[in-house]
XYZ file of C-alpha atoms in Angstrom:
660
model
C 25.745 0.853 33.454
C 28.234 -1.978 33.164
C 30.450 0.177 30.920
C 30.150 3.328 33.033
C 30.828 1.868 36.478
C 32.689 -0.161 35.060
C 31.232 -3.512 36.154
C 32.669 -6.145 33.833
C 30.292 -8.933 34.851
C 27.230 -6.725 34.361
C 28.657 -5.497 31.040
C 29.246 -9.013 29.720
C 25.856 -10.247 30.961
C 24.046 -7.316 29.328
C 25.916 -7.867 26.058
C 25.074 -11.584 26.073
C 21.408 -10.747 26.725
C 21.452 -8.302 23.809
C 22.888 -10.927 21.462
C 20.293 -13.467 22.600
C 17.530 -10.895 21.989
C 18.872 -10.307 18.474
C 18.669 -14.032 17.785
C 15.086 -14.214 19.026
C 14.063 -11.179 16.967
C 15.548 -12.465 13.711
C 14.400 -16.032 14.187
C 10.886 -15.676 15.585
C 9.921 -11.991 15.817
C 10.776 -10.409 12.470
C 7.805 -7.981 12.551
C 9.086 -6.625 15.883
C 12.601 -6.277 14.439
C 11.149 -4.377 11.487
C 9.178 -2.068 13.776
C 12.310 -1.302 15.820
C 14.280 -0.591 12.649
C 11.706 2.023 11.645
C 12.741 4.046 14.682
C 16.297 4.122 13.228
C 17.481 1.760 15.970
C 18.327 -0.860 13.367
C 20.783 -3.747 13.670
C 23.810 -1.689 12.648
C 23.170 0.892 15.371
C 22.592 -1.781 18.003
C 25.708 -3.801 17.124
C 27.935 -0.704 17.018
C 26.612 0.483 20.397
C 27.201 -2.917 21.986
C 30.768 -3.106 20.730
C 31.412 0.542 21.622
C 30.234 -0.039 25.187
C 32.386 -3.164 25.438
C 35.463 -1.179 24.356
C 34.544 1.656 26.737
C 34.175 -0.812 29.588
C 37.528 -2.410 28.784
C 39.318 0.945 28.674
C 37.644 2.105 31.862
C 38.681 -1.104 33.593
C 42.370 -0.440 32.848
C 43.905 1.806 35.529
C 47.331 2.213 33.943
C 47.627 4.381 30.773
C 50.166 2.008 29.224
C 47.631 -0.834 29.565
C 45.046 1.117 27.595
C 47.347 1.460 24.583
C 47.230 -2.325 24.193
C 43.580 -2.039 23.175
C 44.063 0.665 20.543
C 44.959 -1.863 17.768
C 41.803 -3.780 18.703
C 39.748 -0.633 18.261
C 41.410 -0.025 14.902
C 40.645 -3.603 13.873
C 37.026 -3.179 14.913
C 36.738 -0.055 12.783
C 38.295 -1.983 9.879
C 35.611 -4.636 10.233
C 32.854 -2.024 10.104
C 34.464 -0.458 7.031
C 34.424 -3.879 5.351
C 30.770 -4.318 6.314
C 29.733 -1.016 4.731
C 31.866 -1.717 1.651
C 30.238 -5.133 1.368
C 26.789 -3.558 1.554
C 27.631 -0.986 -1.129
C 29.033 -3.704 -3.390
C 25.932 -5.828 -2.821
C 23.789 -2.937 -4.048
C 25.913 -2.712 -7.211
C 25.666 -6.465 -7.776
C 21.894 -6.387 -7.365
C 21.711 -3.490 -9.807
C 23.652 -5.408 -12.466
C 21.332 -8.395 -11.962
C 18.153 -6.315 -12.290
C 17.331 -6.651 -15.975
C 14.976 -4.399 -17.965
C 13.114 -7.458 -19.262
C 12.483 -10.581 -17.185
C 11.206 -13.785 -18.753
C 9.820 -17.203 -17.992
C 9.578 -20.229 -20.310
C 12.100 -18.590 -22.650
C 15.717 -19.577 -23.275
C 17.683 -16.587 -21.957
C 21.083 -18.272 -21.679
C 22.552 -15.700 -24.092
C 22.279 -13.071 -21.355
C 25.122 -14.594 -19.300
C 22.846 -15.337 -16.375
C 24.257 -17.038 -13.299
C 23.274 -18.110 -9.806
C 22.672 -15.313 -7.338
C 25.209 -14.637 -4.576
C 24.362 -15.996 -1.120
C 21.465 -14.130 0.454
C 23.609 -13.424 3.496
C 25.904 -11.309 1.330
C 23.491 -9.776 -1.163
C 20.149 -9.259 0.540
C 20.467 -9.577 4.319
C 22.950 -6.987 5.611
C 21.581 -7.139 9.156
C 22.063 -10.911 9.349
C 25.521 -10.533 7.811
C 26.587 -7.964 10.394
C 25.301 -10.079 13.274
C 26.981 -13.245 12.034
C 30.273 -11.755 10.866
C 30.513 -9.480 13.913
C 29.803 -12.232 16.416
C 33.476 -13.364 16.733
C 34.581 -9.784 17.458
C 31.887 -9.268 20.086
C 32.558 -12.657 21.667
C 36.305 -11.954 21.731
C 35.769 -8.615 23.436
C 33.531 -10.280 26.017
C 36.147 -12.949 26.699
C 38.862 -10.326 27.066
C 36.678 -8.344 29.469
C 36.280 -11.409 31.678
C 39.886 -12.662 31.512
C 41.859 -9.462 30.887
C 43.663 -11.247 28.042
C 43.717 -9.090 24.869
C 44.504 -11.932 22.510
C 40.895 -13.215 22.793
C 39.656 -9.924 21.389
C 42.414 -9.893 18.773
C 41.443 -13.361 17.570
C 37.739 -12.473 17.432
C 38.290 -9.204 15.591
C 40.646 -10.973 13.183
C 38.007 -13.600 12.381
C 35.393 -10.899 11.772
C 37.762 -9.000 9.463
C 38.519 -12.201 7.557
C 34.809 -12.997 7.131
C 34.085 -9.469 5.932
C 37.003 -9.553 3.491
C 35.931 -12.910 2.025
C 32.363 -11.680 1.606
C 33.520 -8.486 -0.076
C 35.797 -10.430 -2.427
C 32.946 -12.773 -3.369
C 30.797 -9.807 -4.369
C 33.585 -7.906 -6.142
C 34.292 -10.886 -8.390
C 30.684 -10.709 -9.607
C 31.287 -7.184 -10.849
C 33.988 -8.318 -13.276
C 32.919 -7.864 -16.923
C 32.900 -11.586 -17.577
C 30.846 -12.439 -14.498
C 28.038 -9.893 -14.640
C 24.875 -10.436 -16.738
C 24.305 -8.631 -20.021
C 24.008 -4.859 -19.887
C 20.511 -3.335 -20.219
C 21.184 -2.364 -23.852
C 22.194 -5.933 -24.659
C 19.104 -7.317 -22.926
C 16.805 -5.073 -24.951
C 18.556 -6.045 -28.187
C 18.151 -9.696 -27.241
C 14.457 -9.089 -26.501
C 13.939 -7.523 -29.934
C 15.665 -10.486 -31.565
C 13.553 -12.966 -29.603
C 10.341 -11.196 -30.643
C 11.462 -11.302 -34.275
C 12.199 -15.038 -34.022
C 9.151 -16.104 -32.008
C 6.749 -13.848 -33.970
C 3.918 -13.652 -31.395
C 0.434 -13.018 -32.716
C -1.863 -12.893 -29.674
C -1.049 -12.078 -26.077
C -2.526 -11.444 -22.662
C -1.568 -8.211 -20.905
C -1.797 -8.128 -17.137
C -0.897 -5.744 -14.345
C -2.088 -5.929 -10.764
C -1.404 -6.424 -7.084
C -0.134 -9.446 -5.207
C -3.581 -10.959 -4.653
C -4.926 -10.342 -8.165
C -3.029 -13.041 -10.087
C -6.137 -15.256 -10.152
C -7.627 -12.814 -12.655
C -4.957 -13.764 -15.179
C -4.583 -17.412 -14.179
C -8.164 -18.216 -15.146
C -7.286 -17.416 -18.769
C -4.102 -19.488 -19.073
C -5.701 -22.646 -20.462
C -7.859 -20.666 -22.886
C -4.910 -18.663 -24.157
C -2.853 -21.813 -24.555
C -5.441 -23.255 -26.964
C -5.613 -20.189 -29.190
C -4.238 -20.510 -32.708
C -1.004 -18.707 -33.433
C 1.839 -17.885 -31.076
C 0.503 -16.746 -27.677
C 2.460 -14.539 -25.299
C 1.868 -13.214 -21.777
C 2.971 -9.632 -21.053
C 3.363 -8.512 -17.419
C 4.428 -5.239 -15.816
C 5.292 -6.127 -12.195
C 8.361 -8.234 -11.502
C 6.804 -10.139 -8.595
C 3.904 -11.205 -10.824
C 6.191 -13.458 -12.867
C 6.060 -16.125 -10.152
C 2.379 -15.514 -9.350
C 1.252 -16.709 -12.770
C 0.214 -20.353 -12.613
C 1.788 -23.321 -14.327
C 1.886 -22.764 -18.072
C 4.125 -23.445 -21.056
C 3.349 -20.079 -22.616
C 6.271 -17.646 -22.887
C 6.020 -14.846 -20.333
C 7.783 -11.496 -20.485
C 7.763 -8.830 -17.795
C 8.520 -5.318 -19.048
C 8.354 -2.873 -16.105
C 9.301 0.340 -17.946
C 6.868 1.896 -20.405
C 9.700 2.940 -22.753
C 10.748 -0.707 -23.108
C 7.123 -1.797 -23.469
C 6.828 0.288 -26.618
C 9.139 -2.205 -28.368
C 6.065 -4.386 -28.839
C 5.011 -1.917 -31.525
C 7.705 -3.305 -33.801
C 6.755 -6.934 -33.166
C 4.279 -9.144 -35.002
C 1.859 -8.996 -32.058
C -1.642 -8.327 -33.368
C -4.043 -8.821 -30.440
C -3.738 -8.224 -26.698
C -6.369 -9.584 -24.328
C -6.963 -7.760 -21.034
C -8.522 -9.672 -18.107
C -8.443 -6.627 -15.800
C -8.227 -2.856 -15.818
C -5.248 -1.192 -14.195
C -3.494 2.152 -14.250
C -0.744 0.726 -16.440
C -3.195 -0.503 -19.064
C -3.344 2.954 -20.604
C 0.349 2.690 -21.417
C 0.058 -0.330 -23.696
C -3.094 1.056 -25.328
C -0.852 3.707 -26.911
C 0.593 1.124 -29.308
C -1.307 1.692 -32.569
C -0.324 -1.573 -34.267
C -2.100 -3.825 -31.747
C -5.831 -4.376 -31.298
C -6.997 -4.626 -27.700
C -9.910 -6.658 -26.313
C -11.177 -6.506 -22.747
C -12.132 -10.039 -21.664
C -12.570 -9.320 -17.918
C -12.052 -11.905 -15.191
C -15.726 -12.544 -14.619
C -19.102 -10.954 -15.235
C -21.726 -9.904 -12.741
C -24.348 -7.241 -12.190
C -21.973 -5.133 -10.114
C -20.859 -1.758 -11.440
C -17.329 -3.084 -11.911
C -18.605 -5.139 -14.858
C -19.536 -1.959 -16.752
C -16.483 0.122 -15.929
C -16.304 3.253 -18.143
C -12.655 2.390 -18.764
C -13.892 -0.374 -21.077
C -14.481 2.121 -23.858
C -10.715 2.531 -24.214
C -10.411 -0.920 -25.809
C -11.042 -1.748 -29.447
C -13.516 -4.438 -28.444
C -15.195 -5.662 -25.266
C -15.671 -9.418 -25.178
C -18.548 -10.683 -23.072
C -20.088 -14.062 -22.396
C -23.662 -13.507 -23.566
C -26.473 -11.115 -24.377
C -26.979 -10.077 -20.739
C -23.630 -8.274 -20.665
C -24.473 -6.471 -23.904
C -27.709 -5.255 -22.323
C -25.823 -4.300 -19.162
C -23.484 -1.986 -21.092
C -26.406 -0.434 -22.969
C -28.237 0.353 -19.719
C -25.107 1.694 -18.031
C -24.446 4.102 -20.924
C -20.723 4.400 -20.151
C -19.606 5.007 -23.724
C -19.124 1.421 -24.913
C -20.799 1.156 -28.319
C -22.807 -1.931 -29.150
C -20.770 -2.548 -32.314
C -17.645 -3.002 -30.194
C -19.164 -5.732 -28.011
C -18.462 -9.333 -29.058
C -20.181 -12.327 -27.436
C -17.645 -15.140 -27.045
C -19.058 -17.153 -24.143
C -16.933 -18.314 -21.212
C -14.370 -20.840 -22.516
C -13.319 -21.782 -18.969
C -16.755 -23.267 -18.320
C -16.858 -25.764 -21.169
C -15.751 -28.541 -18.803
C -18.218 -27.800 -15.981
C -20.397 -30.832 -15.243
C -24.110 -30.358 -15.839
C -26.890 -30.923 -13.303
C -26.829 -34.523 -12.025
C -30.353 -34.430 -10.598
C -29.711 -33.912 -6.875
C -27.818 -35.717 -4.113
C -29.468 -39.121 -4.738
C -29.932 -39.956 -1.073
C -26.506 -38.825 0.117
C -25.558 -35.622 1.900
C -26.331 -32.325 0.201
C -23.048 -30.614 -0.657
C -23.463 -26.853 -0.392
C -20.832 -24.474 -1.707
C -20.885 -21.114 0.079
C -18.663 -18.771 -1.943
C -19.200 -15.146 -0.910
C -17.434 -12.408 -2.818
C -15.256 -9.715 -1.237
C -16.259 -6.297 0.095
C -15.151 -4.262 -2.936
C -13.734 -0.756 -3.048
C -16.917 1.294 -2.713
C -18.003 0.249 0.796
C -21.429 -0.945 -0.367
C -22.737 -3.360 2.312
C -24.512 -5.309 -0.409
C -21.274 -6.384 -2.061
C -20.534 -9.286 0.269
C -22.782 -11.331 2.512
C -19.992 -12.531 4.773
C -20.310 -9.553 7.173
C -24.079 -9.344 7.722
C -25.285 -12.803 6.733
C -22.318 -15.171 6.591
C -22.488 -16.528 10.134
C -26.287 -16.849 10.046
C -26.267 -18.754 6.757
C -23.495 -21.057 7.929
C -25.259 -21.767 11.243
C -28.431 -22.744 9.383
C -26.473 -25.057 7.096
C -24.487 -26.646 9.912
C -27.705 -27.291 11.855
C -28.794 -29.787 9.178
C -26.967 -33.108 9.755
C -27.507 -34.028 6.108
C -25.460 -31.094 4.793
C -21.803 -31.060 3.822
C -20.542 -27.479 3.567
C -17.734 -26.266 1.337
C -16.741 -22.727 2.297
C -14.608 -20.873 -0.248
C -14.243 -17.144 0.483
C -12.937 -14.698 -2.085
C -9.116 -14.418 -1.875
C -9.356 -10.636 -1.332
C -11.808 -10.853 1.578
C -10.748 -8.417 4.286
C -8.290 -6.524 2.091
C -10.370 -3.327 2.333
C -12.743 -3.787 5.276
C -11.305 -5.436 8.410
C -14.854 -6.353 9.436
C -15.077 -8.667 6.428
C -11.814 -10.326 7.365
C -12.967 -10.816 10.954
C -16.320 -12.251 9.833
C -14.507 -14.616 7.493
C -12.442 -15.953 10.412
C -15.552 -16.392 12.554
C -17.235 -18.404 9.817
C -14.205 -20.675 9.576
C -14.235 -21.149 13.342
C -17.917 -22.180 13.207
C -17.038 -24.813 10.614
C -14.110 -26.163 12.637
C -16.313 -26.400 15.732
C -18.991 -28.272 13.769
C -16.432 -30.747 12.469
C -15.228 -31.363 16.030
C -18.768 -32.395 16.991
C -19.337 -34.508 13.887
C -18.129 -38.088 13.607
C -17.111 -38.700 10.019
C -15.898 -41.950 8.530
C -12.198 -41.762 7.836
C -11.050 -42.406 4.264
C -9.021 -45.384 3.116
C -5.368 -44.841 4.159
C -4.373 -45.970 0.697
C -6.189 -43.002 -0.827
C -4.406 -40.631 1.533
C -1.064 -42.111 0.543
C -1.973 -41.742 -3.125
C -2.891 -38.112 -2.513
C 0.505 -37.456 -0.917
C 2.243 -38.913 -3.956
C 0.003 -36.938 -6.315
C 0.712 -33.747 -4.356
C 4.453 -34.328 -4.574
C 4.209 -34.936 -8.324
C 2.095 -31.836 -8.879
C 4.504 -29.729 -6.819
C 7.392 -31.083 -8.858
C 5.685 -30.071 -12.101
C 4.445 -26.660 -11.008
C 7.035 -25.316 -8.559
C 10.280 -23.781 -9.665
C 12.309 -25.544 -6.996
C 14.280 -22.372 -6.295
C 16.671 -22.011 -3.417
C 15.957 -19.269 -0.906
C 18.718 -17.004 -2.199
C 17.550 -17.130 -5.845
C 16.861 -13.733 -7.404
C 14.924 -12.986 -10.575
C 17.981 -13.462 -12.806
C 18.624 -16.946 -11.383
C 14.943 -17.880 -11.652
C 14.976 -16.592 -15.219
C 17.889 -18.923 -15.968
C 16.197 -21.925 -14.383
C 12.772 -21.262 -15.927
C 13.959 -21.700 -19.463
C 12.105 -23.318 -22.357
C 9.788 -25.956 -20.845
C 10.071 -29.601 -21.736
C 7.652 -30.762 -24.468
C 4.365 -32.005 -23.048
C 4.751 -30.341 -19.656
C 1.434 -28.495 -19.914
C -0.416 -31.738 -20.638
C 1.372 -33.421 -17.741
C 0.340 -30.596 -15.399
C -3.285 -30.815 -16.541
C -3.368 -34.580 -15.987
C -1.610 -34.286 -12.614
C -4.051 -31.574 -11.500
C -7.084 -33.648 -12.492
C -5.690 -36.676 -10.672
C -4.910 -34.574 -7.587
C -8.426 -33.141 -7.471
C -10.017 -36.599 -7.741
C -7.818 -37.929 -4.949
C -8.360 -34.805 -2.829
C -12.120 -35.188 -2.788
C -11.848 -38.963 -2.289
C -9.459 -38.514 0.647
C -11.808 -36.335 2.696
C -13.829 -37.862 5.543
C -17.371 -38.543 4.387
C -19.649 -35.614 5.189
C -16.926 -33.462 6.766
C -17.225 -29.725 6.150
C -14.333 -28.090 4.324
C -12.772 -24.625 4.265
C -11.105 -24.093 0.875
C -8.824 -21.054 0.883
C -5.853 -22.068 -1.254
C -5.459 -22.177 -4.996
C -6.257 -25.885 -4.965
C -8.827 -27.227 -5.398
C -9.998 -24.669 -7.935
C -13.399 -23.000 -7.774
C -14.676 -24.959 -10.766
C -13.702 -28.224 -9.078
C -15.857 -27.135 -6.136
C -18.685 -26.473 -8.612
C -18.592 -30.110 -9.697
C -18.848 -31.306 -6.088
C -21.723 -29.041 -5.104
C -25.449 -29.676 -5.399
C -26.209 -26.090 -4.380
C -24.391 -22.756 -4.500
C -24.931 -19.885 -2.082
C -23.173 -16.692 -3.112
C -23.562 -12.965 -3.672
C -24.079 -10.818 -6.746
C -20.817 -11.811 -8.411
C -19.323 -13.633 -11.370
C -19.406 -16.859 -9.322
C -23.161 -16.968 -9.884
C -22.850 -16.515 -13.642
C -20.177 -19.191 -13.915
C -22.119 -21.661 -11.744
C -25.099 -21.358 -14.062
C -23.121 -23.381 -16.613
C -24.138 -26.411 -14.515
C -27.794 -25.285 -14.318
C -27.849 -26.542 -10.710
C -29.822 -24.665 -8.021
C -28.295 -21.574 -6.488
C -29.191 -18.924 -3.942
C -28.068 -15.334 -3.495
C -27.915 -13.499 -0.179
C -29.662 -10.126 -0.267
C -27.757 -7.799 2.055
C -28.444 -4.730 -0.071
C -31.501 -3.642 1.889
C -33.648 -3.741 -1.267
C -37.021 -5.513 -1.363
C -36.788 -8.900 -3.091
C -38.735 -7.766 -6.160
C -36.480 -4.743 -6.620
C -33.400 -6.877 -5.911
C -34.296 -9.242 -8.748
C -35.026 -6.352 -11.077
C -31.782 -4.506 -10.366
C -29.619 -7.646 -10.568
C -30.740 -9.881 -13.467
C -28.262 -12.660 -12.564
C -30.384 -13.502 -9.510
C -33.505 -13.943 -11.629
C -33.368 -17.751 -11.306
C -32.045 -17.809 -7.726
C -33.572 -18.400 -4.339
C -33.144 -15.250 -2.255
C -31.811 -15.485 1.295
C -32.234 -12.718 3.851
C -29.401 -11.672 6.186
C -30.845 -13.749 9.059
C -30.471 -16.932 7.001
C -34.204 -17.584 6.811
C -35.169 -19.856 3.942
C -32.169 -22.188 4.103
C -34.296 -25.151 5.237
C -36.755 -24.708 2.355
C -33.849 -24.356 -0.060
C -32.299 -27.639 1.077
C -35.660 -29.375 0.780
C -35.908 -28.212 -2.847
C -32.458 -29.641 -3.597
C -33.329 -32.994 -2.002
C -36.559 -33.192 -3.994
C -35.896 -31.923 -7.542
C -39.594 -32.222 -8.366
C -40.174 -29.228 -6.077
C -37.600 -27.158 -7.938
C -39.681 -24.540 -9.726
C -36.659 -22.598 -10.992
C -35.063 -25.210 -13.259
C -36.563 -23.737 -16.431
C -35.612 -20.206 -15.405
C -32.016 -21.330 -14.827
C -31.765 -22.838 -18.303
C -33.100 -19.632 -19.868
C -30.858 -17.413 -17.768
C -27.848 -19.585 -18.535
C -28.284 -18.944 -22.262
C -28.748 -15.236 -21.655
C -25.662 -14.931 -19.465
C -23.261 -17.395 -21.110
C -24.533 -17.822 -24.643
C -26.010 -20.896 -26.356
C -25.038 -24.146 -24.660
C -24.919 -25.854 -28.048
C -21.958 -23.720 -29.163
C -18.592 -24.397 -27.519
C -17.246 -21.168 -26.072
C -13.686 -22.137 -27.001
C -14.624 -22.049 -30.690
C -16.422 -18.726 -30.358
C -13.452 -17.311 -28.498
C -11.085 -18.477 -31.230
C -13.309 -16.874 -33.855
C -13.112 -13.615 -31.916
C -9.309 -13.764 -31.810
C -9.131 -14.556 -35.508
C -11.427 -11.693 -36.505
C -9.650 -9.124 -34.325
C -6.241 -10.268 -35.606
C -7.432 -9.783 -39.162
C -8.611 -6.278 -38.266
C -5.181 -5.569 -36.756
C -3.409 -6.754 -39.909
C -5.627 -4.610 -42.105
C -5.016 -1.624 -39.841
C -1.256 -2.104 -40.110
C -1.416 -2.225 -43.860
C -3.345 1.037 -43.929
C -0.796 2.690 -41.626
C 2.179 1.483 -43.658
C 0.631 2.482 -46.965
C -0.116 5.947 -45.592
C 3.555 6.606 -44.756
C 5.164 8.613 -47.574
C 8.150 6.881 -49.112
C 11.451 8.567 -48.331
C 14.883 7.886 -49.805
C 16.424 4.992 -47.925
C 13.316 4.333 -45.829
C 12.867 0.575 -45.199
C 9.138 0.696 -45.995
C 8.911 -2.627 -47.805
C 10.939 -4.420 -45.145
C 8.807 -3.000 -42.331
C 5.659 -4.097 -44.091
C 7.007 -7.588 -44.572
C 7.858 -7.909 -40.906
C 4.436 -6.676 -39.877
C 6.010 -3.769 -38.035
C 5.458 -0.059 -38.342
C 8.156 2.639 -38.136
C 8.138 4.346 -34.740
C 7.333 7.762 -36.193
C 3.732 6.609 -36.684
C 3.253 7.017 -32.942
C 3.947 10.720 -33.215
C 1.900 10.988 -36.393
């Protein structure tokens, strides 16, 4: 309306309000800005319309034709600025393409790839912010000219915007020069082949998954780091590179399946798989590598006997119960391919300490998530979570640790809502409870320990860093870093628990403290049919399982063997008081013997360290892989000029064996 009337004051006021709204959207309301952009009314359209209406208002305000010609150079300058903006955006896309490498690494020296710092995010990744910032002088100049009728204000503003756009474009163009861009994809792949030949990996972990699934791989980092040989981690998603926890192990991310096939010519003998994914089938095509499915936890749920498991050379399980589970499921996994290796992660779990010894009973409630199949018996948090928590909070001698599964609510919104209600119950209970505050000195020590742990485990990247810059910064780790991280983590956990107010309930939703650290604090676990139950049995401490399946208790125990030594809770939370009484008086615990027996059945003999059994499994499968390679190489007919002897010496197999 200000442009059409024309009413210069209304026009300037409306333009100023639009600019202020843009600032609010980009600073505090990004989801709203994204939603608006989906309607095609993105920042570019809005900025162009504002400037167009300003120019229209200025021209309409001039009554003499000769006065209007004064503003034509300003219009031309404005168009020049927009041309620079679009050229800058196109160049930014080219720069990002040159910096997107076919192989991305971590903990590997990749300086030979001519990596460099990323361009400023304003230039390379935020075109809307760039347009708003660079175009602000032009818009402000036009507004000033509209109010004062002095064209030089607009000329100065448009000139500043053109200068900013030209400088930004020049900064990006320089990065496209041959000497400034990273190595070409062909060079990167050649470098990757050379690194594999020099490092000579023998055993690796292959992982592919979504943003919230990294915990499935992270639980195996320490175990893989202790394996004999030269371990390697192979990923498929670029974002996953930074999701993997602190480790000194070399990590490679190979997104394209054609590039992944280069592992066939490496010395890699064994790949361990902690999870099934659609991309797993791609690496299983490599005939020179033996594959073992190690899973990320075992339970009585159907996911622990996935028919996909028969695609692997071997299926590694913790104990005899998993072997029986596969036999009953009859999904095609042969008994000869199942290897019992225990659960190496549990070797450090503290054993039963004999109850709370007069102090508060620490109860860990760790429900699992809702799963993909919609079975209401998967998680207790929806039907029973609030009832169980209310019963626990009603006992003044209970300290509750609530640790929900990280994927809770990812499929069923009802589970997410119930999870939030449980947390609110805990916060309300803490508000009513007077807990002794910890020593301020401990809190100060925890702050220092947190800062040290962050220093050791975080990359310290700037906001504008892209994967090429992070790859440059995450080079070969300093010697002893892994040990330093382990010691810093242990110290942080000790200080964390010591810093908490005595008896105060806790909601644990982050990656720290870890689940196993919560195990050591708890006198009692309440969970669902999940791998948490199996892992907790390493301590042989009392545990309970919520039955939300609708099955009678006798049938529930028969269908799910892992609850054979558990107290069973109904959805209404009945039985919590009796359960707490059993924990306070160990003499009344009639399930201690059953837990010891079930522990051996689920996790293997307690007298044998799982780490040693796991290493034996790796060693045996690697030997089978070497023997298989020798058979393949010896079966290839010798041809004139064929490098058969050399290939055999390197442990590689000519690529034609894939077709054969």
